[in-house]
Amino acid sequence: MTIKLVYFAWLRERFGMGEEQVELPESVKSISDLFDWLETRGEEFANVMEHRKIIQVAIDQEHVQDSSTLIGDAKEIAIFPPMTGG
Amino acid sequence: MTIKLVYFAWLRERFGMGEEQVELPESVKSISDLFDWLETRGEEFANVMEHRKIIQVAIDQEHVQDSSTLIGDAKEIAIFPPMTGG
Amino acid sequence: MSVKPDIRIQAKDFDINAEIGKLTKGRTDIGAVVTFTGLCRGEGDTLSALELEHYPGMAEAEITRIAKQAVTRFGLLGISAIHRYGKIKPGENIVLVIATSPHRQASFDGANFLMDFLKTRAPFWKKNHRADGEDGGWVDANDADDDALSKWGK
Amino acid sequence: MSVKPDIRIQAKDFDINAEIGKLTKGRTDIGAVVTFTGLCRGEGDTLSALELEHYPGMAEAEITRIAKQAVTRFGLLGISAIHRYGKIKPGENIVLVIATSPHRQASFDGANFLMDFLKTRAPFWKKNHRADGEDGGWVDANDADDDALSKWGK
């Protein structure tokens, strides 16, 4: 499955990109699976995924609280640090 | 003792004046005494003083909560209905 | 630096941008500005105007006293209030309160506190002018306004 | 009449008078307008600017969702919010929230509620640009902001 991943703030800086199209393996069903898979993509990804407890996720621009949430046929998944607006 | 009495809102309208200089009898020591004395000044005053429980007082422009408060050497006493600003 | 409340009682309208500017201009320590504007409501077109009477001198003094309490209690960096008097039509401004502080809750609380006390402690009285020409009488004090004070404790 | 939140994410500054006017013009049912303006603080001159990054599309959608909750919960007659992005210098505006209602507490609560949720739920991130040229890093989330949500219950 091809999906768009979007990164913000220091995740964007660490990954050196704001977004990418990726081909997810069949085995990636949930957000937690996605994090496991990202971890395997190189040192920077592994380093960032050490912070997975604080990293937040939006599927198709809606917040997701639970990392067991299934990705389904989402088109866009954003991962980012805690928000600091206002 | 000569003192300035000031009236607002419907008290002002009922009394037909916004202020007056009055000569208070020696016996008028407290706000409560003042109300008793005002009552004797005619029908309109007596009618208004029936509402003395809700009528508020400021001595020299400071709120007074307790009708036993002494007038002392005050220059100006205002009496008025509950405030409705803002 | 002590904070001096800027309190004015006036017949004319106010300019909110200009009033905010007076409190914030040239400063970089303010993180939060809260303004409250009270307007005259038309009460379903039954009201043609409110007439506001006040006690000159005491009105300024009393609002200043309450504003100083707000500064101390919430740690405000600035506070101002303008209360109009005279005839005010539906849709027009009656009162403006502005509070500034480093962080947002103090500004919200400061403006809210000043309004709650101003409603019941500042010597202003409102008379209704009805659209049908009948005597609208003086506005009664509102129990809800007295109740609103209770959230600030003793 | 259903209330439609007016939510904008923009680089340019906003005009508070004009934004209040959009909500109040021609109406006589509004008795209370509360505005909240969040400004960039200089942190004792150590900061040269904040840089605000946002998630386009989701930022508008998320603030709109929260604003609709505020309308229903507090019975607002109108609500608007403008959040800036890009580089913002100390003393400049970051965010504006306006709530209107018949009586004052609803406007205070509506603006306060929207700000509390916006702080922790709207996809914005702030980076510090330090005055001395060193890397100021990304602003950490503030526990006090999470705590502030608790006053609104579940």
Short mmCIF file of C-alpha atoms in Angstrom, two decimals, chain C residues 16-150:
data_model
loop_
_atom_site.label_atom_id
_atom_site.label_comp_id
_atom_site.label_asym_id
_atom_site.label_seq_id
_atom_site.Cartn_x
_atom_site.Cartn_y
_atom_site.Cartn_z
CA ILE C 16 -10.39 48.82 21.28
CA ASN C 17 -7.27 48.66 19.09
CA ALA C 18 -6.08 52.00 20.44
CA GLU C 19 -6.75 50.95 24.03
CA ILE C 20 -4.86 47.67 23.61
CA GLY C 21 -2.00 49.65 22.07
CA LYS C 22 -1.75 51.87 25.14
CA LEU C 23 -1.08 48.79 27.29
CA THR C 24 1.17 46.84 24.93
CA LYS C 25 3.14 49.31 22.81
CA GLY C 26 6.92 48.97 23.08
CA ARG C 27 6.71 46.04 25.51
CA THR C 28 7.87 42.46 24.98
CA ASP C 29 6.90 41.02 28.37
CA ILE C 30 3.16 40.66 27.64
CA GLY C 31 2.04 37.26 26.36
CA ALA C 32 -1.72 37.59 26.78
CA VAL C 33 -4.30 40.34 26.30
CA VAL C 34 -7.95 39.79 27.17
CA THR C 35 -10.60 42.37 26.34
CA PHE C 36 -14.20 42.35 27.46
CA THR C 37 -16.70 44.59 25.71
CA GLY C 38 -20.24 44.94 27.03
CA LEU C 39 -22.84 46.05 24.49
CA CYS C 40 -26.39 47.28 24.71
CA ARG C 41 -28.85 44.56 23.64
CA GLY C 42 -32.07 45.42 21.83
CA GLU C 43 -34.15 42.83 23.75
CA GLY C 44 -35.94 41.76 20.59
CA ASP C 45 -36.34 45.36 19.36
CA THR C 46 -38.37 46.37 22.45
CA LEU C 47 -35.59 48.70 23.63
CA SER C 48 -34.75 51.98 21.92
CA ALA C 49 -31.89 52.90 24.26
CA LEU C 50 -30.35 52.50 27.67
CA GLU C 51 -29.60 55.59 29.70
CA LEU C 52 -26.65 55.22 32.02
CA GLU C 53 -26.35 57.40 35.10
CA HIS C 54 -23.25 57.36 37.28
CA TYR C 55 -21.80 58.87 40.42
CA PRO C 56 -18.94 61.06 39.16
CA GLY C 57 -15.77 60.66 41.17
CA MET C 58 -16.91 57.59 43.04
CA ALA C 59 -17.33 55.60 39.79
CA GLU C 60 -13.68 56.12 38.82
CA ALA C 61 -12.49 55.57 42.40
CA GLU C 62 -14.44 52.35 42.89
CA ILE C 63 -13.39 50.77 39.59
CA THR C 64 -9.78 51.78 40.32
CA ARG C 65 -9.99 50.05 43.72
CA ILE C 66 -11.29 46.83 42.15
CA ALA C 67 -8.74 47.02 39.33
CA LYS C 68 -5.89 47.30 41.84
CA GLN C 69 -7.15 44.17 43.58
CA ALA C 70 -7.15 42.38 40.21
CA VAL C 71 -3.56 43.45 39.50
CA THR C 72 -2.32 42.08 42.82
CA ARG C 73 -4.42 38.95 42.85
CA PHE C 74 -3.61 37.78 39.31
CA GLY C 75 -0.22 39.40 38.72
CA LEU C 76 -1.37 41.58 35.84
CA LEU C 77 1.04 43.71 33.82
CA GLY C 78 -1.69 46.21 32.96
CA ILE C 79 -5.39 46.87 33.32
CA SER C 80 -7.72 49.46 31.89
CA ALA C 81 -11.45 50.07 31.92
CA ILE C 82 -13.69 52.55 30.15
CA HIS C 83 -17.34 52.85 31.15
CA ARG C 84 -19.68 55.04 29.13
CA TYR C 85 -22.60 57.07 30.47
CA GLY C 86 -25.55 58.77 28.82
CA LYS C 87 -27.86 57.34 26.17
CA ILE C 88 -26.62 54.19 24.46
CA LYS C 89 -28.47 52.47 21.62
CA PRO C 90 -28.76 48.72 20.97
CA GLY C 91 -25.58 47.43 19.35
CA GLU C 92 -23.45 50.18 20.87
CA ASN C 93 -20.62 49.71 23.37
CA ILE C 94 -21.19 50.26 27.10
CA VAL C 95 -18.03 49.10 28.81
CA LEU C 96 -14.51 47.93 27.95
CA VAL C 97 -12.11 46.09 30.24
CA ILE C 98 -8.60 45.05 29.18
CA ALA C 99 -6.15 42.95 31.19
CA THR C 100 -2.58 42.05 30.18
CA SER C 101 -0.23 39.48 31.68
CA PRO C 102 2.61 37.12 30.74
CA HIS C 103 0.35 34.02 30.54
CA ARG C 104 -3.24 33.62 29.44
CA GLN C 105 -5.17 32.58 32.56
CA ALA C 106 -4.21 35.70 34.53
CA SER C 107 -5.57 37.96 31.79
CA PHE C 108 -8.82 35.98 31.55
CA ASP C 109 -9.24 36.00 35.33
CA GLY C 110 -8.31 39.66 35.71
CA ALA C 111 -10.85 40.86 33.16
CA ASN C 112 -13.56 38.49 34.43
CA PHE C 113 -12.98 39.51 38.06
CA LEU C 114 -13.11 43.22 37.26
CA MET C 115 -16.36 42.80 35.31
CA ASP C 116 -18.03 40.76 38.06
CA PHE C 117 -17.25 43.40 40.67
CA LEU C 118 -17.93 46.32 38.37
CA LYS C 119 -21.45 44.96 37.73
CA THR C 120 -22.41 45.09 41.40
CA ARG C 121 -20.00 47.60 42.97
CA ALA C 122 -19.51 50.44 40.49
CA PRO C 123 -22.06 53.23 40.94
CA PHE C 124 -23.89 53.06 37.62
CA TRP C 125 -27.61 52.72 37.01
CA LYS C 126 -29.40 51.82 33.79
CA LYS C 127 -32.77 53.09 32.69
CA ASN C 128 -34.68 51.47 29.83
CA HIS C 129 -36.10 53.60 27.03
CA ARG C 130 -38.69 51.46 25.30
CA ALA C 131 -39.18 51.44 21.55
CA ASP C 132 -42.97 51.88 22.00
CA GLY C 133 -42.45 55.07 24.02
CA GLU C 134 -43.77 53.59 27.29
CA ASP C 135 -41.71 54.11 30.44
CA GLY C 136 -39.23 51.23 30.59
CA GLY C 137 -38.21 51.96 34.15
CA TRP C 138 -34.89 51.37 35.88
CA VAL C 139 -33.11 48.07 35.34
CA ASP C 140 -33.36 45.84 38.40
CA ALA C 141 -30.22 44.44 39.97
CA ASN C 142 -29.58 40.91 38.79
CA ASP C 143 -29.21 38.08 41.32
CA ALA C 144 -26.98 36.29 38.80
CA ASP C 145 -24.53 39.19 39.08
CA ASP C 146 -24.39 38.81 42.85
CA ASP C 147 -23.93 35.07 42.44
CA ALA C 148 -21.11 35.63 39.96
CA LEU C 149 -19.05 37.21 42.74
CA SER C 150 -19.05 33.98 44.72
#
